Every structure is written in C-alpha cells, then in structure tokens.
XYZ file of C-alpha atoms in Angstrom:
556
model
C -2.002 2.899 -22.917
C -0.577 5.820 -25.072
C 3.229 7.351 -25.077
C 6.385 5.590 -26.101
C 7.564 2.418 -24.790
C 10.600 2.642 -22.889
C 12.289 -0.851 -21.926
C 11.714 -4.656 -21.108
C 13.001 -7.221 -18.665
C 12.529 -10.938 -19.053
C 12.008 -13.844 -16.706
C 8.563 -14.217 -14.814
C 5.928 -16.914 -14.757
C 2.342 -15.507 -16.307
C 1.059 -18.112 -13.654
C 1.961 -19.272 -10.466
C 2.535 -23.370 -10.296
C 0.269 -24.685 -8.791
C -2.790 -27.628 -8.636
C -6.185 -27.737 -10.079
C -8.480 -26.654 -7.607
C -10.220 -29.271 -5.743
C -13.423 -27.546 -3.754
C -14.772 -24.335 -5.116
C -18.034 -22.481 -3.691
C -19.713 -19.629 -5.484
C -20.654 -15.802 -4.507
C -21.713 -12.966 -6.329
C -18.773 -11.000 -5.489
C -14.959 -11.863 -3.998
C -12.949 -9.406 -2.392
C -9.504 -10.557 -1.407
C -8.085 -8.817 1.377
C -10.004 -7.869 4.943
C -8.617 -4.306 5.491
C -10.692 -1.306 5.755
C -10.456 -1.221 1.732
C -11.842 -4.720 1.665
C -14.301 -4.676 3.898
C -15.613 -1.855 3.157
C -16.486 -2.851 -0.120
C -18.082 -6.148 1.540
C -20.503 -4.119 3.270
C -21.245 -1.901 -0.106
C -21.869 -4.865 -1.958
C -23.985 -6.523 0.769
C -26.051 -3.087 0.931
C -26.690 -3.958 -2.161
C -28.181 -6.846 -2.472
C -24.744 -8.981 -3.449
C -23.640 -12.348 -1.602
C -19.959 -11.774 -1.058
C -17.203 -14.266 -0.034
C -14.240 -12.159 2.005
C -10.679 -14.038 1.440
C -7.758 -13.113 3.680
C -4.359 -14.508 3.854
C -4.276 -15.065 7.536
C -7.258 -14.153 10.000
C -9.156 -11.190 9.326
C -7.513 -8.706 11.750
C -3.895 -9.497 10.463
C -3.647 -6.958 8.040
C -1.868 -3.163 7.776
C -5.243 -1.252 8.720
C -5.207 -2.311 12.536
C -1.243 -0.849 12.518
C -2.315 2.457 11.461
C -1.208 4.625 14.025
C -2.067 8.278 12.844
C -5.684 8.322 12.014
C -7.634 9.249 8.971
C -7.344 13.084 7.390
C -10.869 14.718 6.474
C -12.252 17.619 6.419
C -14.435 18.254 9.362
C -13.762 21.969 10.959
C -15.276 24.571 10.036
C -12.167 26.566 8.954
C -10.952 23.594 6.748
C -12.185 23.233 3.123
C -11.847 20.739 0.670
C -9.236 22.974 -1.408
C -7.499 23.223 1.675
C -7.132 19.234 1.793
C -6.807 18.610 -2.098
C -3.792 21.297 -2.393
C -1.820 19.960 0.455
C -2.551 15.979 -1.201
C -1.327 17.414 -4.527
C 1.830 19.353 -3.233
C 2.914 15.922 -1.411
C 2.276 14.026 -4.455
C 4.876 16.517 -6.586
C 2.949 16.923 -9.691
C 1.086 13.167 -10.135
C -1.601 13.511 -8.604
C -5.050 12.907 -10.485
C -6.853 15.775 -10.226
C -10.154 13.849 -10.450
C -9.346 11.434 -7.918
C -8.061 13.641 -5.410
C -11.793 16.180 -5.744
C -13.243 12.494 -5.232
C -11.627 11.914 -2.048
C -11.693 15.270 -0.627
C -15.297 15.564 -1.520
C -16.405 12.280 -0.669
C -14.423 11.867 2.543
C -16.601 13.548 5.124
C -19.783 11.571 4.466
C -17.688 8.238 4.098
C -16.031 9.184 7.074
C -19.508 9.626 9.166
C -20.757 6.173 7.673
C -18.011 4.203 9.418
C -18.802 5.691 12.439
C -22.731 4.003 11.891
C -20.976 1.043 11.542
C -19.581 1.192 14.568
C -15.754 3.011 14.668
C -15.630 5.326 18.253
C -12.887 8.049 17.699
C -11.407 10.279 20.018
C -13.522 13.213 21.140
C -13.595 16.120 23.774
C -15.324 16.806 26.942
C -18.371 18.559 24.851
C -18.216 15.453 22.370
C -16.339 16.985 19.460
C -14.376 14.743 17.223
C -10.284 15.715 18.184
C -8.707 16.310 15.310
C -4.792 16.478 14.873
C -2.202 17.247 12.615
C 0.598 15.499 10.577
C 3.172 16.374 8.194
C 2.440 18.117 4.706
C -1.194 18.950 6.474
C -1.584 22.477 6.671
C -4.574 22.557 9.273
C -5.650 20.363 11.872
C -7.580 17.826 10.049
C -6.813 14.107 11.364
C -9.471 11.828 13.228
C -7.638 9.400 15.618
C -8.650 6.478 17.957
C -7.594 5.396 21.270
C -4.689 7.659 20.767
C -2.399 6.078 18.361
C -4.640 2.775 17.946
C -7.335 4.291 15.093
C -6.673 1.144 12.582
C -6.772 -1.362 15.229
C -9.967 0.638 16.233
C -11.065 0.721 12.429
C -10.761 -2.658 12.212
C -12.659 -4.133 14.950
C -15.670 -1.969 13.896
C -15.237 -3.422 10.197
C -14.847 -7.071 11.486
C -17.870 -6.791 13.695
C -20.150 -5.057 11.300
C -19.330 -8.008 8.173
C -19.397 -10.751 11.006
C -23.309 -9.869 11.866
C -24.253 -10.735 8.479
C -24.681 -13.525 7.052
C -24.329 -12.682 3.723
C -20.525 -12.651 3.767
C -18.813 -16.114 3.838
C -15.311 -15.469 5.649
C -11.894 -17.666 4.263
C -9.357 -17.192 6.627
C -5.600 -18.450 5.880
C -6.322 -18.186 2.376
C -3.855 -17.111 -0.291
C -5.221 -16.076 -3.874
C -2.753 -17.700 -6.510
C -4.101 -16.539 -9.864
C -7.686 -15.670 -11.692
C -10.173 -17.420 -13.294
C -11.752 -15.999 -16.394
C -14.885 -16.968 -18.588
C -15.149 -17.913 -22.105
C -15.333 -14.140 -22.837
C -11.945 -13.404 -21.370
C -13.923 -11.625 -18.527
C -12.942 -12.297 -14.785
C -14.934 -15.236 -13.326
C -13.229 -15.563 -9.714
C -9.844 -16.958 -8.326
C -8.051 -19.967 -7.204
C -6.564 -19.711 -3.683
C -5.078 -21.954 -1.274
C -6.639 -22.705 2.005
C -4.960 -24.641 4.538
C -6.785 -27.883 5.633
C -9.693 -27.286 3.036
C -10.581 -29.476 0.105
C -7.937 -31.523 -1.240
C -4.471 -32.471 0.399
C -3.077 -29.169 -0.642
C -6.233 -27.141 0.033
C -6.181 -25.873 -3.714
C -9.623 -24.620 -4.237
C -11.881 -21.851 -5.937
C -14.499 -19.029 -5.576
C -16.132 -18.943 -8.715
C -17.953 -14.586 -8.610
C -19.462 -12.175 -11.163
C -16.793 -9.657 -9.879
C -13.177 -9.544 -7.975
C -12.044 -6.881 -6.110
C -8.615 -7.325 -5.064
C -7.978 -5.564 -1.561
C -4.620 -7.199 -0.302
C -2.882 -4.219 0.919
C 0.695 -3.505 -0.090
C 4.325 -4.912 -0.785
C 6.501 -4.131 1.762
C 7.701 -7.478 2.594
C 10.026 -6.989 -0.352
C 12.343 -5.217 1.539
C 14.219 -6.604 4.315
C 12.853 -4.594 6.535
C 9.364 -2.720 6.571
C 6.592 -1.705 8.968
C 3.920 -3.675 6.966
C 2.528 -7.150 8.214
C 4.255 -10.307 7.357
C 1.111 -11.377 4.870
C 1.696 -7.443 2.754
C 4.271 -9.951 -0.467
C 2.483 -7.833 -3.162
C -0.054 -10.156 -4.074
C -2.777 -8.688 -5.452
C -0.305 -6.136 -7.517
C 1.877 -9.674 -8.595
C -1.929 -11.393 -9.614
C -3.009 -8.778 -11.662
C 0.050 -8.040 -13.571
C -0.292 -11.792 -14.175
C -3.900 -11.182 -15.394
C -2.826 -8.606 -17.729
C -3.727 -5.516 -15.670
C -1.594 -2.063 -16.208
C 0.083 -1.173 -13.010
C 1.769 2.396 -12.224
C 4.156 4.681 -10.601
C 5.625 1.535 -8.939
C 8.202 3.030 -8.020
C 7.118 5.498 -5.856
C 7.554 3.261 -2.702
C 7.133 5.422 0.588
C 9.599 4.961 3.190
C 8.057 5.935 6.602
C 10.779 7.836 8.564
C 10.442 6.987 12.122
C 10.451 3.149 12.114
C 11.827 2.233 15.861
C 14.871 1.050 15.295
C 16.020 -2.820 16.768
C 19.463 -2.833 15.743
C 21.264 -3.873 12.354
C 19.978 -7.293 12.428
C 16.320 -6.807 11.753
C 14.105 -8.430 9.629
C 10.525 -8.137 8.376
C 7.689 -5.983 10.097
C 9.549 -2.774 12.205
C 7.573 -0.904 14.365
C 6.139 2.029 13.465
C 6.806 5.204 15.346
C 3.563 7.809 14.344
C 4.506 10.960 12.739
C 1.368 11.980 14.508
C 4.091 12.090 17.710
C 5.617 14.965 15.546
C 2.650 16.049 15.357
C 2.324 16.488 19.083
C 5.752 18.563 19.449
C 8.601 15.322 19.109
C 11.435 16.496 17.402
C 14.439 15.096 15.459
C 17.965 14.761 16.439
C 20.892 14.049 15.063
C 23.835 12.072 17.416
C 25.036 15.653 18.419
C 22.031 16.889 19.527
C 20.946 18.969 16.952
C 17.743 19.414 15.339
C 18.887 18.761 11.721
C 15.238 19.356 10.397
C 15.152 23.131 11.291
C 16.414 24.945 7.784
C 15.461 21.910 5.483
C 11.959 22.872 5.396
C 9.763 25.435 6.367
C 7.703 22.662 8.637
C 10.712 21.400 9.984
C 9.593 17.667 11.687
C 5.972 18.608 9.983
C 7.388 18.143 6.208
C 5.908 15.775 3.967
C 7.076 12.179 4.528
C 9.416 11.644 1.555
C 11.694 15.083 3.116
C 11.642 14.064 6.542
C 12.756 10.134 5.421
C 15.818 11.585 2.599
C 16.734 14.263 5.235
C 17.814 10.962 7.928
C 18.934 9.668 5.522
C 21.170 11.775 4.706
C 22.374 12.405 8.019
C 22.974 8.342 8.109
C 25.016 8.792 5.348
C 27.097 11.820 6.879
C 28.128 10.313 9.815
C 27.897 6.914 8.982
C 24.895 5.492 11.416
C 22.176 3.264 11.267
C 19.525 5.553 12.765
C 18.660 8.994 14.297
C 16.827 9.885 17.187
C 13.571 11.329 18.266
C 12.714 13.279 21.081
C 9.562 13.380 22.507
C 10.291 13.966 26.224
C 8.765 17.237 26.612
C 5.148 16.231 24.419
C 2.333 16.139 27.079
C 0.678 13.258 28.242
C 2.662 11.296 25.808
C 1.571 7.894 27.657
C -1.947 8.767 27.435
C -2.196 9.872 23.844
C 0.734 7.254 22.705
C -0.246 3.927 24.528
C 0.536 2.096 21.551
C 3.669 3.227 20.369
C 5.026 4.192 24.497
C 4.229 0.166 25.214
C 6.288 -1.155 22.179
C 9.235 1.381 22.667
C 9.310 0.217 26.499
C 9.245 -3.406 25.202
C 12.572 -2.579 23.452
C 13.935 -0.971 26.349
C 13.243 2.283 25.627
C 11.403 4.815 28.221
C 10.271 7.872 25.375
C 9.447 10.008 28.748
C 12.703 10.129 29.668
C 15.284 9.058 26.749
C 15.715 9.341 23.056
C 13.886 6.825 20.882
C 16.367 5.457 17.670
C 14.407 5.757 14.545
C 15.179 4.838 10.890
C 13.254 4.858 7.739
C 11.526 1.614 6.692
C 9.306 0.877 3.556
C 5.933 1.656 4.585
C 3.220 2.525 1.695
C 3.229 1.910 -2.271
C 1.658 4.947 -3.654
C 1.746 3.235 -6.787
C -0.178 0.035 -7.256
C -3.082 -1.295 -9.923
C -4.374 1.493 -12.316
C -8.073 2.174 -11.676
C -10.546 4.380 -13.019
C -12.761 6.410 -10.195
C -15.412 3.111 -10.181
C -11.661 1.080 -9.182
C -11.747 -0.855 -12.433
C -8.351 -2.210 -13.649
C -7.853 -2.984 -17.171
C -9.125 -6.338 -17.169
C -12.646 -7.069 -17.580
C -13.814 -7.654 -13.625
C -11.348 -7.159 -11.645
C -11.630 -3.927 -9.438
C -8.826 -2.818 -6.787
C -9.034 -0.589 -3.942
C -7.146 0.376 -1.235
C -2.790 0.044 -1.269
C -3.294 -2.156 -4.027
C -4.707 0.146 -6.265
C -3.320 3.533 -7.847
C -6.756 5.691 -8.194
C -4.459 8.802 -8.934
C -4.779 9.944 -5.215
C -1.390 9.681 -3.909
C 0.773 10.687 -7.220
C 4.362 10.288 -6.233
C 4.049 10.205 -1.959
C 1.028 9.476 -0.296
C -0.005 12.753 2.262
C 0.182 11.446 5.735
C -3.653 9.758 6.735
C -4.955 9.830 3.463
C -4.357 6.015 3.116
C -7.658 4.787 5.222
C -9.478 7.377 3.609
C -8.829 6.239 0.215
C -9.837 2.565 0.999
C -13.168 4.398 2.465
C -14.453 6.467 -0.860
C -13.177 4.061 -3.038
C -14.818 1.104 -1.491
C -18.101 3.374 -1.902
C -17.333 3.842 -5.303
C -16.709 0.441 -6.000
C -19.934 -0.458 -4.049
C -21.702 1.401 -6.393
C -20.237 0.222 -9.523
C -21.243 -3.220 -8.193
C -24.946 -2.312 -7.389
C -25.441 -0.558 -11.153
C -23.811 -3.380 -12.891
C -22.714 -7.184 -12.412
C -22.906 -9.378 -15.667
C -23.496 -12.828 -15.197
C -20.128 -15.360 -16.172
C -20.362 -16.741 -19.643
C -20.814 -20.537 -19.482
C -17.584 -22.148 -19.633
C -14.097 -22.044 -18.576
C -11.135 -22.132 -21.486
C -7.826 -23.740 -20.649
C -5.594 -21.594 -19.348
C -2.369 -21.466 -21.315
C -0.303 -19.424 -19.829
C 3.385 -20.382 -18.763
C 3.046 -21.027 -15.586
C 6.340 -20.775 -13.014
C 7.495 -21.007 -9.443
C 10.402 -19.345 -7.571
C 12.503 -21.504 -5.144
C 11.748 -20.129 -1.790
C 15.331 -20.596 -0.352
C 15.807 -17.427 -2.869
C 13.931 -14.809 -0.942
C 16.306 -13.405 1.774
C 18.396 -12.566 -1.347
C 15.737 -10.995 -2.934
C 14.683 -8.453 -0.094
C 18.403 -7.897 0.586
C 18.880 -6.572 -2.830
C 15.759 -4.321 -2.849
C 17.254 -2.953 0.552
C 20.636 -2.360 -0.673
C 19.924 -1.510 -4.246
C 16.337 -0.167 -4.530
C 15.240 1.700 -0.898
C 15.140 5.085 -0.521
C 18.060 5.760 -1.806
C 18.734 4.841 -5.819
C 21.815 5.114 -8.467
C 21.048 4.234 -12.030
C 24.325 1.842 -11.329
C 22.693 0.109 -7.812
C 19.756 -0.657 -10.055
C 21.028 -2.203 -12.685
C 23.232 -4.620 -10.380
C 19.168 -4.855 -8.635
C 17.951 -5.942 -11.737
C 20.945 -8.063 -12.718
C 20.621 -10.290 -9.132
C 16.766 -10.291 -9.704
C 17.109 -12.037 -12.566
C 19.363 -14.387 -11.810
C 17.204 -15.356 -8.542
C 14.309 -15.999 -10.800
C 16.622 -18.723 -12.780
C 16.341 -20.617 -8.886
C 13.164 -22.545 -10.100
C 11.248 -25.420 -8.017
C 8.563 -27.868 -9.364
C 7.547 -27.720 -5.469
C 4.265 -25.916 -5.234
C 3.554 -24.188 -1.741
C 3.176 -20.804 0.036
C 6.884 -20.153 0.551
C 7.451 -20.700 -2.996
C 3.717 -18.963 -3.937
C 5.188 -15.965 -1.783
C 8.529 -15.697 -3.160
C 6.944 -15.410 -6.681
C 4.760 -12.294 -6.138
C 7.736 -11.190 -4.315
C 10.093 -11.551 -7.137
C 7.001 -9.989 -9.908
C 6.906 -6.819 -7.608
C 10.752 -6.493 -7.087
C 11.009 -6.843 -11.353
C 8.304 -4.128 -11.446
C 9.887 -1.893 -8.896
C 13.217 -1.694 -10.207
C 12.757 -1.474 -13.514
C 10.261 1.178 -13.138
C 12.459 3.044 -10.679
C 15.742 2.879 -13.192
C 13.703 4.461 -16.283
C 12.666 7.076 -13.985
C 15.873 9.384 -14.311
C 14.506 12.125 -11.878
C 13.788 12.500 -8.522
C 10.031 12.745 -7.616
C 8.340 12.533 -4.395
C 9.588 9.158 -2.481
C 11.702 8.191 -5.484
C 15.333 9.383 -4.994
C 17.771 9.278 -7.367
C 21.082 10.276 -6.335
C 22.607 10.489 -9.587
C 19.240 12.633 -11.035
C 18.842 14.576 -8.103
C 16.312 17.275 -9.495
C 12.625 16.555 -10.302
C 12.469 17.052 -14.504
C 9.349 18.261 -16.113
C 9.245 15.794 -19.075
C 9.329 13.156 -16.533
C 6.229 14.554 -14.989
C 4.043 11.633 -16.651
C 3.019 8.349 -15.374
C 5.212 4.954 -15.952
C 2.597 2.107 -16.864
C 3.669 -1.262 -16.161
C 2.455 -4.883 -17.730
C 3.621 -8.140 -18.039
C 3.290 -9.342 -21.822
C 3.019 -13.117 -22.578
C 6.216 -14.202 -22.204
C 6.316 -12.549 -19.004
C 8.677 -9.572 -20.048
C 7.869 -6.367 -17.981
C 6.797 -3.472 -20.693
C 7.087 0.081 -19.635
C 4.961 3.064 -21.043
C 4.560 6.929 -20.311
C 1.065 8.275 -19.571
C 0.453 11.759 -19.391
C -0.882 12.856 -15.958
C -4.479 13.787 -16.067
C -5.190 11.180 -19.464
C -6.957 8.424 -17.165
C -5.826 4.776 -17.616
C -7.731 2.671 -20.465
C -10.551 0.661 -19.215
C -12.930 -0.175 -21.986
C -15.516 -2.504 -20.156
C-alpha cells in the first residue's frame, strides 16, 4: 500500500477461538459461498479441469443472489454501448471507480451474460423472443435483463445450483461456516477450517485442505439491525481475510437500498426488499402529504442513483419526524404480473400495492467496498481470491449502479476461472503453527452491536455519532467468552466488520456516494482516494490512502 497512514483502533482477535479440526478432505480448489459469484467460479474451475469443494453457510439457495429482485444490467440493444454503461457505473460511483475494472465489466458482460443462459438461466422475453430489457435508477437506457418479473436471482440461482449439482466434480458442504485459513510452510494459502454441523468430531470442526480459496460469502449487512440481506450475510469472508492479512477498502461505502418495505419500528434482521425496478415501471415517491418530494432533487426524479433517492427519505424522515415514506405504484400496469414477488410479500403484510400506498424505508443493502482484488480477483495474500460482494474489484467505487451486482460476480468469476486454469501451485509440504492471538466475542453482545451501527453508523453519519460507534464497539469487544460456537463465531466477524466500518467511515471527512456525512456535507477532492484497511498483529485496524487508478499490491 502507498499514501500516509491515517489512524488505528485496538481490540480484535487475529483468529477466531476455536478447535483443531477433526475431519478434513482435500480439493483442488474451495470456494466459500454458493451465490452466483461462487458458483460461477465452481463451474470455471471445473471447465477447467479443477476438483472443487463448494462451502456454504446454510443450504446452497440461502444466499442474497436468489433475493435479487431487479435483474442484471448489460449491454444488449443495439442503441446501447459499452461507454454508455461504463459512464453511467462511474457517475454512480462519484469519482472511485477503477477505470480498468469497470471496461472489464462492461466489456465482458454481454458474453458472460449469454454463458449463463447455456447453463441454464430463462429470462424474460417478448412475443418474437427478444430478451425484455428494463430500466433502473442512474441507468440512462434501457439495459436490465430480468426473470419471472421481479424473481431474476431466485431464477439465477436455480440455474447455478442445477448446473454444479450435475457434476460430480464439485463436493457440496452445506451448513458450513469458514472460521479462519490455513496456510503452507511458504506463508501461501493452503485451505480453511470451517464448522459443519453433525460432521467429524463433536463440534464438527473440520478442514478442506486446496491449492486455491476463493472466498464468495456475499456481504455484511447483518451488522445493522435491520437490512435486506439474508440472515447468513455477518461479513465473513471480509472478517477472515482481514484476519489473514488481506487489504480491504472503501468500507465504508455501505449502500442503503431505499425502498425496504417497511414492518414497523420493531424490526429486526432481513427487511424486504421493494425493487427500484418498480420505479422503474412508473411507482413514485411520496411524502405523508402527498407530495412527490423527488421531483426538483434530481433531474431523474424516482430514477436517481440509489445513494440520492435513500438521503433524499431520509431526509424527509428527519423533517417530519417519521419512520418511513411511501410509494405509489397504483397506476404501474400489470403490476401483479410483472411484480409477483414483491405484490405477494406486500399483501402478506397487509398491504394491497394496487390499491394503497406501500411504507418504505431505507435498509443496508450492498457493501460496495469489500476485499481489494486485482482484475484476476487476487487479494493480497498469497491464494486467496474474492469475488462477488465480498470483493472490491474497483467496479462499484463509492455506490454500486443499480444491477451491476450479479454482473460483477459473472465476469469476475470468469476471470478468476481463468487465473485458476493458467496457474495453481501445488501446497508446500507442511503446516507451521499458527500463532496468532486468537479471540472470541460473547454472543449475548450482538444486539448491541447492530444497534450501534444503526444509530451511529447508517446512512446518516456525524464525526461525533462515530466516535461514540467506535467507543461502544470497543467496549463490546472487552465481552469475551472461552465458549466456542456459531453465535459467538458470528458475533466476531460481526464485531471485525463494524471496527472496519466505522473507523473507515470517521477518517472519511467528506461525503461520497452512499457515505453521508452530515457534518462534511460536500464531496472534497483530496479525499477522492481510496481508504485501505488491515488488521496488523495485534489486531489494531491500520488505515491508508490509495490513489484511485494505482491498483492494490498483489505481488504473487
């Protein structure tokens, strides 16, 4: 990393707590995580030749691809280009994008696109057999692919699951949770230990000894009280490489989706999401007066880019003092027909959209930042790749355009793939004792924890609510237990990410994107650089700038 250091916070384990592993099996490959990210890269590495063992945290459809709602944005009409698709990706990500990255994806997203359809994935298309392509906010053409409506990751997903379940390359570990990695005498990863419930010994403690990890477990957002990712998305893989002694970056730039339906003041965990593809279609946003408070804050109105659709509720909230606003999509056609998905959960609630107003709030909902990776998805430590939420390739910069998420875990899997197939040394003989401190946060700690991130570090941020956030955060990581377990497991990545966040987030004196500082309102040009994150060995979180455009350091 290059630039100047800019500040430290003490307190968490370089290794989670846990026992030696007592089963292991072997592959040439693990990826952890079964998203469209993960297995995408399965089927890559199969292609080429590679056994590969798949490990998810729950069962392999219990991830955030089968809740994506909008679709996947590439460039497939004739009066779309890729310039078209990389300029409106770089004017939502305010200045951070990678320009590399985001010619990669734009470039690369057609073909990748067309490949998951051989393996399977049926989208949406017209009476003449067209793809139907729609739009969403910060696109400036018609550009997204959709399925079954509103229901493309669920779609996504079952073509994914189905294509790695016909071969019998790919050993599946469901309800397995990756604790920490294992490395070779040469310092190079050598595969992880991971707990499996009712597997090996009494605690299921085992290992999957591989040439090569790729870490695919999707996002954070279950370190906020409330978010519309999946009860297994605790940060992880981002928590287990830090650990490892991978750079991280731009943590801080946490998107909060607008339109979460909201269930009243007393809920917790996974919201449902509420498309912005519906905006798409012709809903529109109203305040409790009626009024559409979106026309005259930006030129797209309910179209804008996620993070100035999510701070303009918000600010509304704050003006008259509500919980939520509301969204009107009585007069979009055939609403039940192209919104099955999201019609069904609003009528579970109570809520008709045909004929009422649907109360929506913004909820934490994608980490554009995540893992630094260079355009093969290599983090800084020797053989451990990312891809997908995980990761930061560069693409998103400081808010992720809407429906670009699927499409990164599709190119990037590719590219990943291919790394794989050119190159996968063999492990040194040998594993060194890991000394590490090793550490364990007491469960009974975590409602705290996402309470404070809510309160202090959501999408909206004071240099004074941070520092109280980092002030509790430290003090919960104090409430230790000698108890090893997935609570406990859970509450520690939890705790990693939150450190991360915030202390990332309060150096940041600007605001960017979906990071909003209230008492740095403006965006600042010599804060247009990247904040790189690592844990050093005592477990102190290091911060240093990286100039946008000077790729992260990966030497092997």
């Amino acid at each position: 990393m290059t630039g100047s250091a800019l500040a430290r916070a003490t307190g968490l384990p370089s290794r989670l707590r846990a026992p030696e592993p007592g089963w292991e099996l072997t592959a040439d490959v693990c990826v952890v995580g079964s998203g469209v990210a993960g297995l995408c890269v399965a089927l890559h590495a199969r292609a080429a030749g590679l056994s590969v063992a798949v490990v998810t945290k729950v069962e392999v459809d219990d991830g955030s691809t089968r809740w994506a709602q909008g679709g996947i944005a590439a460039v497939l009409s004739p009066t779309d280009t890729p310039a078209a698709h990389a300029r409106d990706t770089e004017v939502a990500g305010v200045g951070l994008c990678d320009p590399a990255a985001v010619r990669a994806l734009v470039t690369e997203g057609p073909d990748r696109l067309h490949e998951l359809i051989t393996w399977g994935a049926a989208f949406d298309r017209d009476g003449a057999g067209h793809l139907l392509l729609t739009r969403e906010g910060g696109h400036s053409t018609d550009r997204i692919v959709h399925a079954g409506g509103d229901a493309t990751g669920a779609e996504v997903q079952r073509a994914l699951r189905d294509a790695v379940a016909a071969d019998p390359g790919t050993t599946l570990i469901e309800h397995a949770m990756v604790l920490d990695v294992v490395r070779d005498v040469a310092g190079r990863v050598a595969g992880v230990t991971l707990h499996v419930l009712g597997e090996g010994s009494a605690d299921g403690v085992g290992a999957v000894r591989a040439r090569a990890v790729v870490l695919a477990t999707g996002g954070m957002g279950q370190v906020y009280a409330a978010t519309t990712n999946p009860a297994v998305s605790t940060g992880d893989g981002v928590a287990l490489g830090l650990r490892a002694g991978a750079v991280a970056t731009d943590l801080e730039f946490v998107q909060f989706h607008p339109t979460a339906l909201y269930l009243g003041p007393g809920a917790r965990g996974q919201q449902p999401l509420v498309s912005e593809a519906l905006r798409g279609e012709g809903a529109v946003l109203r305040d409790g007066a009626g009024d559409r408070f979106m026309v005259g804050t930006h030129p797209s109105a309910e179209l804008a880019p996620r993070d100035v659709v999510a701070k303009a509720i918000t600010r509304v909230q704050l003006r008259d003092g509500v919980d939520h606003v509301w969204l009107d999509a009585r007069e979009v056609p055939g609403l039940a027909a192209r919104f099955p998905t999201i019609v069904a959960r609003c009528r579970e609630a109570g809520i008709d959209p045909a004929t009422a107003l649907v109360p929506v709030t913004p909820a934490a909902h994608y980490a554009s930042g995540g893992l630094a990776t260079d355009l093969s998805g290599r983090t800084t430590v020797p053989g451990l790749y990312a891809c997908g939420e995980v990761a930061c390739t560069g693409v998103h910069g400081a808010n992720r355009l809407a429906s670009n998420s699927l499409l990164e875990g599709l190119v990037f899997a590719g590219r990943i793939g291919d790394a794989l197939a050119r190159e996968l040394p063999v492990p040194t003989a040998g594993e060194p004792a890991d000394a590490r401190p090793e550490g364990l946060v007491d469960a009974a700690a975590r409602a705290d924890l996402t309470g404070t991130m809510s309160a202090r570090v959501g999408a909206l941020r004071s240099g004074t609510g941070l520092a109280a956030a980092a002030e509790r955060l430290a003090a919960l990581g104090e409430r230790t237990t000698a108890d090893p377990g997935v609570p406990g497991w859970e509450t520690t990545d939890l705790l990693t990410v939150a450190t991360a966040i915030t202390a990332a987030a309060a150096a940041r004196e600007e605001t960017r994107g979906c990071h909003w500082r209230e008492d740095h309102p403006e965006a600042e040009e010599d804060w247009r650089v990247h904040l790189d994150v690592r844990l050093d060995g005592d477990g102190e979180v290091a911060l240093t700038r990286r100039p946008v455009g000077e790729p992260v350091e990966v030497t092997w």
